[in-house]
Amino acid sequence: MRWRRRSFRAMPTHPDLGADERPAVRFRFEGREVVAREGQSVGAALLADGVDILTRSFKFHRPRGYTCGAGACGNCLLTVDGLPSVPSCVTPVAPGLEVRRERGWPSVDVDVLAGADLVSRWFPAGFQFRYFRQHPRAGHAFERVLGLLAGGGKHLPPAASAPVLPIARRTCSVVVVGAGPSGLAAALAASDAGADVVLVEEQERLGGRLRAETATVSALGLTAPGPRLAEVLTERVARDPGITLLRGSALGWYEDGVLPVAGRDALHELVPHVVVEATGSYEAPVLFAGNDRPGVLLAGAISRLFHVERVRPGRRYVVVACDDRGIEHAIELHHLGVEVVAVVDQRGADEAGTERLRALAGRGIEHLAGARPVRSHGRRRVRGLTVRTGDGRRLRLRCDTVSVAGPLRPSEGLSLQRRYQGENRLSAETPGQDLSARAPVLLRVGGSAGRTRVQDAVDDGFDAGRTAATAVGNVAPFRPA
Amino acid sequence: MPIPGVTARPLARTYDAVVIGAGIQGLATAYELAKRGVRRVAVLDSSWPGGGASGRNGELIRSAFSSAEWITLFDASLKRWHQLSRELDFNVLFNPSGYLVLASTEEQYARCRADVEVQARFGLRTELLDQQAVLDRVPALNPDAVVGAVLQPAAGFAHHDAAVWGYARAAARLGVEVHAGIEVLGVTVRGGRVAGVTTSTHDVSAPVVVNAAGAAAGRLAGTAGVELPLDMARLEMLVTESVAPFLRPAVAALAALGYCHQTSRGEFVGGTELAVPDHTPSLNGTYRLLRDMAQKFVWLFPQLSAARVLRHWAGLITQTADLSPIVGTAPGVDGFYLSCGWVYGFVGAPAAAAHLADTVCDGRLHPTIAPFDALRFAEGRPIREGSLVVPAQSEGPGPREVAS
Ligand SMILES: Cc1cc2nc3c(=O)[nH]c(=O)nc-3n(C[C@H](O)[C@H](O)[C@H](O)COP(=O)(O)OP(=O)(O)OC[C@H]3O[C@@H](n4cnc5c(N)ncnc54)[C@H](O)[C@@H]3O)c2cc1C
Ligand code: FES
């Protein structure tokens, strides 16, 4: 079974990218060897290897698998080299990694505690507040059992798991958080205008959504497909003496002006004059029963799997759409040579443009207007999706993958934090600290500013970079190369 | 979406009692008043039930202190915590996991030894543990951070939101109206008697007003001409992702000025303080404290270096020079009652509220809360409580003292 899935999921050739010539990387997964390709993530490599269940849900031990591909959902947490709860979809493979799953007893695959899901009728959400209120002793005993079952990854001896990092403080004029299309552009523009720029990125490869963008994008006088442009911009950033690339996660921007970055070898305390928030967007899931079943993936994760990881998650797809992005995604899947059964479009028939509908029809993809997903089926992974159609019928679609193209939400944590810092007040006398005095400017660009098209994000980034540099006091016109 | 326990009724113009603040103190007091037959009780809150310190605290519960006043009040509370889920018909997730006050130096250990002797005199069951006994109980502790500890087996922690919801619902069942989003602007006094409150909605008259406004209690008392020696302080906490169980008892670490516990779901919850209190009137979490907490907790429990922080937040409390609360009548204003200046107001709420309600209904100060009167500062008789975690700033006559 696993073998059949594996043979299909690997993508030796790609219709646009050609043959996969990345060298093999071997790591260990629960005692056996897995062969991945350089540049793949652990989560995608396991998916390609036929591993559908990566973890189990907290309370009811429901199976969970690769879902968002962006380190955002927590459905792929594994223990990697002794470090627990590592989001495997954004952790690159490396030779000799030791990877194992965390929850479930006796194992994640055969989890007898999954029975908890079957009794969930009697243990509804929040049951702990209602049960045992008259029997504190029984409650305490139950909590201890829950505690044993619930605790996530096990810890190894401390020294092996995570060394305590040194702290490095530095002042700089512009910090760009996020090296996707808008962040790369902003860093280049700000540096070109004379600013001293720190570009923060937590992922291995720069480029963000550019890497999975199939359309052509223009920047710096060059027009190229997304992945190609990502290479060019990455290389420009690497060569630019005004840009320091910092690998790590920005934790926030605090009232004393510090923007801490948890890096790989140090905790960096940046004290910027201007911050450009270029953290992109994330995909919101769509509500339906079983939307957490392995095989239900977000559309962005699927694009990423095909174009970046070069893994085919399944053969037969149903796409859940809420706007044109879902329809374009279905057409893209068809282009990639997999079968698309239907687009479950939550909009009415007249809201999707006729041209796009014609494109779907021409490819034999059914368009269900005004429809919504009701429930997914399958024990360990998706086998079908029941939908309610616009005219009220229930339809069961056979598929092995559901691609959910939900709404894009700006990832605007930094500016939200800043706004709440301004608003965090108890009453008239307890105003929140206003950051403005010490940290004058925060610019939000690209996906985190609500842009949904990559080209807009790039243009936005160049503008913001210039503005940032000007705000610092380095007024110099930006010259495209 | 309606907030559980919050009334849908509009604010009336008169009540028999108005409680300012729907924190655990205000809600518990309203509940106890209703239980004693006070008919029309309203709790007014500018935010929501638990929006103040009561929903932001460290959830720790103990009565093993070192002064007669504290031990009497807080042990009465601890006994109530053991019964609270049953009483409120709501599981407040009280966990009698045991409570360690951890000494990391010989000097702190000597203090622990003295405290245990005092506690025995008051009939508290506590034990002095040496280094090995502590490490046997909590192997995850860094041995370098442990000289010994006081253990109170009957103490532990509860879920702060559950306690707030439990009191709010139980109070609502007895007819108490909890109003959210209504700010009290001032307390009105006529001829030495309380007349009611002015609010952001309209004036409300009531013969009894209880000031349980947490961080804003000092200012509100001032509107009634009652000056209270209260200082605002910002405290911060963090919670990590869920990790395998490694910490059963609640722990207060004297050397770290910190306190922590692990929930039954596996999250590690803790807070630390700085020796100098932060008076900033803001609910922002600061980086300074985030770093302080991370460093101290990784020092205490090295394996936490592998855990991720899920959330970090701040809460505001007010404190007095002796770090003891002010509970009882407001000097010079009949019908105006106080429950404020709380540093350990979560553990203290059940008993303080019951005895404050006794005081309101009997017209006589209940002996358990009597020592916590507002005039003790002016009259030079502060409470000397020496077993708290953060030393008091005052140069008062008591020993160096500690908060939270
Ligand atoms: C980080 C932190 C950790 C702590 N750890 C512990 C611990 O481990 N154990 C312990 O026992 N205690 C602890 N405490 C202290 C404890 O939380 C407080 O003492 C307790 O919650 C006080 O309760 P309260 O009801 O008096 O105040 P609050 O819970 O602050 O309630 C006051 C309420 O009044 C409202 N209010 C304010 N102004 C107005 C107005 N003008 N009009 C209407 N409403 C108003 C507010 O919105 C708020 O809801 C901690 C506190 C903090 C901040
Ligand atoms: S976090 Fe890895 S799949 Fe969502």
PDB file of C-alpha atoms and ligand atoms in Angstrom, chain A residues 426-428, chain B residues 19-28 43-62 65 74 81 99 156-157 160 164 179 181-186 198-200 211-217 219-220 233-238 259-261 270-273 283 313-318 339-349 404, ligand 1:
ATOM      1  CA  LEU A 426      -7.811  49.302  31.076  1.00  0.00           C
ATOM      2  CA  SER A 427      -9.460  52.662  31.466  1.00  0.00           C
ATOM      3  CA  ALA A 428      -8.803  56.319  30.792  1.00  0.00           C
TER       4      ALA A 428
ATOM      5  CA  VAL B  19     -19.990  45.694  43.084  1.00  0.00           C
ATOM      6  CA  ILE B  20     -17.377  47.450  40.931  1.00  0.00           C
ATOM      7  CA  GLY B  21     -15.254  44.963  39.032  1.00  0.00           C
ATOM      8  CA  ALA B  22     -16.066  41.471  37.758  1.00  0.00           C
ATOM      9  CA  GLY B  23     -12.773  39.952  38.776  1.00  0.00           C
ATOM     10  CA  ILE B  24     -12.721  36.992  41.078  1.00  0.00           C
ATOM     11  CA  GLN B  25     -13.027  39.263  44.129  1.00  0.00           C
ATOM     12  CA  GLY B  26     -16.036  41.168  42.829  1.00  0.00           C
ATOM     13  CA  LEU B  27     -17.841  38.110  41.491  1.00  0.00           C
ATOM     14  CA  ALA B  28     -17.217  36.050  44.614  1.00  0.00           C
ATOM     15  CA  VAL B  43     -21.575  43.669  39.247  1.00  0.00           C
ATOM     16  CA  LEU B  44     -20.309  46.321  36.822  1.00  0.00           C
ATOM     17  CA  ASP B  45     -17.193  45.840  34.757  1.00  0.00           C
ATOM     18  CA  SER B  46     -15.648  48.084  32.159  1.00  0.00           C
ATOM     19  CA  SER B  47     -14.244  45.073  30.296  1.00  0.00           C
ATOM     20  CA  TRP B  48     -15.553  41.551  30.887  1.00  0.00           C
ATOM     21  CA  PRO B  49     -15.578  38.995  33.708  1.00  0.00           C
ATOM     22  CA  GLY B  50     -11.971  37.991  34.263  1.00  0.00           C
ATOM     23  CA  GLY B  51     -10.648  40.731  31.971  1.00  0.00           C
ATOM     24  CA  GLY B  52      -8.447  42.044  34.777  1.00  0.00           C
ATOM     25  CA  ALA B  53      -5.824  40.249  36.818  1.00  0.00           C
ATOM     26  CA  SER B  54      -8.222  37.403  37.595  1.00  0.00           C
ATOM     27  CA  GLY B  55      -7.950  36.055  34.070  1.00  0.00           C
ATOM     28  CA  ARG B  56      -4.239  36.774  33.754  1.00  0.00           C
ATOM     29  CA  ASN B  57      -2.678  35.402  36.905  1.00  0.00           C
ATOM     30  CA  GLY B  58      -0.449  32.461  37.758  1.00  0.00           C
ATOM     31  CA  GLU B  59      -3.318  30.418  39.250  1.00  0.00           C
ATOM     32  CA  LEU B  60      -1.275  29.383  42.245  1.00  0.00           C
ATOM     33  CA  ILE B  61      -2.988  28.510  45.495  1.00  0.00           C
ATOM     34  CA  ARG B  62      -1.373  28.103  48.896  1.00  0.00           C
ATOM     35  CA  PHE B  65       2.622  31.837  54.703  1.00  0.00           C
ATOM     36  CA  PHE B  74      -5.602  32.162  53.227  1.00  0.00           C
ATOM     37  CA  TRP B  81     -10.943  25.896  47.165  1.00  0.00           C
ATOM     38  CA  TYR B  99       3.071  23.557  46.379  1.00  0.00           C
ATOM     39  CA  GLY B 156      -1.805  23.604  44.256  1.00  0.00           C
ATOM     40  CA  PHE B 157      -3.472  25.530  41.455  1.00  0.00           C
ATOM     41  CA  HIS B 160      -8.324  30.997  36.581  1.00  0.00           C
ATOM     42  CA  VAL B 164     -14.202  33.289  37.208  1.00  0.00           C
ATOM     43  CA  HIS B 179     -22.858  43.765  33.429  1.00  0.00           C
ATOM     44  CA  GLY B 181     -18.719  46.959  29.195  1.00  0.00           C
ATOM     45  CA  ILE B 182     -19.949  49.454  31.774  1.00  0.00           C
ATOM     46  CA  GLU B 183     -17.327  51.701  33.286  1.00  0.00           C
ATOM     47  CA  VAL B 184     -17.815  53.124  36.729  1.00  0.00           C
ATOM     48  CA  LEU B 185     -16.658  56.740  36.675  1.00  0.00           C
ATOM     49  CA  GLY B 186     -17.027  57.544  40.325  1.00  0.00           C
ATOM     50  CA  THR B 198     -21.848  57.191  38.230  1.00  0.00           C
ATOM     51  CA  THR B 199     -21.247  55.060  35.171  1.00  0.00           C
ATOM     52  CA  SER B 200     -20.602  55.388  31.477  1.00  0.00           C
ATOM     53  CA  ASN B 211     -14.859  48.491  45.350  1.00  0.00           C
ATOM     54  CA  ALA B 212     -13.221  45.440  43.773  1.00  0.00           C
ATOM     55  CA  ALA B 213     -11.881  47.281  40.749  1.00  0.00           C
ATOM     56  CA  GLY B 214      -8.424  45.733  40.787  1.00  0.00           C
ATOM     57  CA  ALA B 215      -5.930  48.040  39.122  1.00  0.00           C
ATOM     58  CA  ALA B 216      -8.392  50.956  39.167  1.00  0.00           C
ATOM     59  CA  ALA B 217      -9.454  50.538  42.792  1.00  0.00           C
ATOM     60  CA  ARG B 219      -8.606  55.921  41.704  1.00  0.00           C
ATOM     61  CA  LEU B 220     -12.232  54.898  42.330  1.00  0.00           C
ATOM     62  CA  ALA B 233       2.205  47.058  39.222  1.00  0.00           C
ATOM     63  CA  ARG B 234       2.438  45.237  35.937  1.00  0.00           C
ATOM     64  CA  LEU B 235       3.125  41.485  36.162  1.00  0.00           C
ATOM     65  CA  GLU B 236       3.746  39.118  33.260  1.00  0.00           C
ATOM     66  CA  MET B 237       3.323  35.430  32.510  1.00  0.00           C
ATOM     67  CA  LEU B 238       3.947  32.989  29.710  1.00  0.00           C
ATOM     68  CA  TYR B 259       6.204  30.974  40.154  1.00  0.00           C
ATOM     69  CA  CYS B 260       5.030  28.245  37.839  1.00  0.00           C
ATOM     70  CA  HIS B 261       3.120  25.031  37.325  1.00  0.00           C
ATOM     71  CA  GLY B 270       4.889  30.658  34.765  1.00  0.00           C
ATOM     72  CA  GLY B 271       5.761  34.217  35.574  1.00  0.00           C
ATOM     73  CA  THR B 272       8.752  36.025  37.017  1.00  0.00           C
ATOM     74  CA  GLU B 273       9.134  39.471  38.484  1.00  0.00           C
ATOM     75  CA  LEU B 283      -1.304  45.535  29.513  1.00  0.00           C
ATOM     76  CA  TRP B 313       0.785  38.458  28.518  1.00  0.00           C
ATOM     77  CA  ALA B 314       0.636  41.074  31.229  1.00  0.00           C
ATOM     78  CA  GLY B 315      -1.805  41.923  33.977  1.00  0.00           C
ATOM     79  CA  LEU B 316      -2.142  44.807  36.386  1.00  0.00           C
ATOM     80  CA  ILE B 317      -2.522  44.599  40.098  1.00  0.00           C
ATOM     81  CA  THR B 318      -2.387  47.190  42.833  1.00  0.00           C
ATOM     82  CA  SER B 339     -11.527  44.516  48.456  1.00  0.00           C
ATOM     83  CA  CYS B 340      -8.373  45.693  46.761  1.00  0.00           C
ATOM     84  CA  GLY B 341      -4.602  45.853  46.888  1.00  0.00           C
ATOM     85  CA  TRP B 342      -4.520  42.138  46.161  1.00  0.00           C
ATOM     86  CA  VAL B 343      -1.243  40.482  45.271  1.00  0.00           C
ATOM     87  CA  TYR B 344      -2.487  36.978  46.044  1.00  0.00           C
ATOM     88  CA  GLY B 345      -6.071  37.774  45.211  1.00  0.00           C
ATOM     89  CA  PHE B 346      -6.781  34.586  43.328  1.00  0.00           C
ATOM     90  CA  VAL B 347      -6.132  32.231  46.230  1.00  0.00           C
ATOM     91  CA  GLY B 348      -7.577  34.724  48.686  1.00  0.00           C
ATOM     92  CA  ALA B 349     -10.912  35.326  46.988  1.00  0.00           C
ATOM     93  CA  SER B 404       3.144  36.822  44.493  1.00  0.00           C
TER      94      SER B 404
HETATM   95  C1  LIG C   1       0.673  37.980  36.127  1.00  0.00           C
HETATM   96  C2  LIG C   1      -0.031  37.810  37.424  1.00  0.00           C
HETATM   97  C3  LIG C   1       0.197  36.655  38.191  1.00  0.00           C
HETATM   98  C4  LIG C   1      -0.472  36.462  39.388  1.00  0.00           C
HETATM   99  N1  LIG C   1      -0.323  35.278  40.051  1.00  0.00           N
HETATM  100  C5  LIG C   1      -1.120  35.010  41.124  1.00  0.00           C
HETATM  101  C6  LIG C   1      -1.106  33.731  41.722  1.00  0.00           C
HETATM  102  O1  LIG C   1      -0.398  32.830  41.284  1.00  0.00           O
HETATM  103  N2  LIG C   1      -1.912  33.507  42.790  1.00  0.00           N
HETATM  104  C7  LIG C   1      -2.729  34.474  43.280  1.00  0.00           C
HETATM  105  O2  LIG C   1      -3.427  34.219  44.227  1.00  0.00           O
HETATM  106  N3  LIG C   1      -2.765  35.702  42.707  1.00  0.00           N
HETATM  107  C8  LIG C   1      -1.982  35.983  41.641  1.00  0.00           C
HETATM  108  N4  LIG C   1      -2.033  37.225  41.060  1.00  0.00           N
HETATM  109  C9  LIG C   1      -2.869  38.247  41.651  1.00  0.00           C
HETATM  110  C10 LIG C   1      -4.334  38.038  41.355  1.00  0.00           C
HETATM  111  O3  LIG C   1      -4.538  37.791  39.991  1.00  0.00           O
HETATM  112  C11 LIG C   1      -5.110  39.260  41.730  1.00  0.00           C
HETATM  113  O4  LIG C   1      -4.795  39.600  43.044  1.00  0.00           O
HETATM  114  C12 LIG C   1      -6.615  38.997  41.672  1.00  0.00           C
HETATM  115  O5  LIG C   1      -6.995  38.499  40.418  1.00  0.00           O
HETATM  116  C13 LIG C   1      -7.355  40.252  41.961  1.00  0.00           C
HETATM  117  O6  LIG C   1      -8.706  40.074  41.665  1.00  0.00           O
HETATM  118  P1  LIG C   1      -9.661  41.298  41.621  1.00  0.00           P
HETATM  119  O7  LIG C   1     -11.007  40.762  41.372  1.00  0.00           O
HETATM  120  O8  LIG C   1      -9.445  42.113  42.834  1.00  0.00           O
HETATM  121  O9  LIG C   1      -9.116  42.211  40.445  1.00  0.00           O
HETATM  122  P2  LIG C   1      -9.248  42.055  38.859  1.00  0.00           P
HETATM  123  O10 LIG C   1      -9.319  40.657  38.450  1.00  0.00           O
HETATM  124  O11 LIG C   1      -8.198  42.895  38.284  1.00  0.00           O
HETATM  125  O12 LIG C   1     -10.665  42.655  38.569  1.00  0.00           O
HETATM  126  C14 LIG C   1     -10.908  44.024  38.536  1.00  0.00           C
HETATM  127  C15 LIG C   1     -11.969  44.260  37.526  1.00  0.00           C
HETATM  128  O13 LIG C   1     -12.394  45.583  37.643  1.00  0.00           O
HETATM  129  C16 LIG C   1     -12.687  46.105  36.379  1.00  0.00           C
HETATM  130  N5  LIG C   1     -12.618  47.556  36.435  1.00  0.00           N
HETATM  131  C17 LIG C   1     -11.545  48.345  36.596  1.00  0.00           C
HETATM  132  N6  LIG C   1     -11.896  49.623  36.587  1.00  0.00           N
HETATM  133  C18 LIG C   1     -13.233  49.672  36.444  1.00  0.00           C
HETATM  134  C19 LIG C   1     -14.175  50.712  36.364  1.00  0.00           C
HETATM  135  N7  LIG C   1     -13.822  51.991  36.479  1.00  0.00           N
HETATM  136  N8  LIG C   1     -15.470  50.389  36.173  1.00  0.00           N
HETATM  137  C20 LIG C   1     -15.856  49.096  36.079  1.00  0.00           C
HETATM  138  N9  LIG C   1     -14.997  48.079  36.168  1.00  0.00           N
HETATM  139  C21 LIG C   1     -13.695  48.348  36.337  1.00  0.00           C
HETATM  140  C22 LIG C   1     -11.639  45.506  35.503  1.00  0.00           C
HETATM  141  O14 LIG C   1     -12.079  45.454  34.166  1.00  0.00           O
HETATM  142  C23 LIG C   1     -11.478  44.112  36.103  1.00  0.00           C
HETATM  143  O15 LIG C   1     -12.262  43.144  35.438  1.00  0.00           O
HETATM  144  C24 LIG C   1      -1.353  37.455  39.871  1.00  0.00           C
HETATM  145  C25 LIG C   1      -1.578  38.607  39.116  1.00  0.00           C
HETATM  146  C26 LIG C   1      -0.941  38.784  37.905  1.00  0.00           C
HETATM  147  C27 LIG C   1      -1.228  40.016  37.086  1.00  0.00           C
END
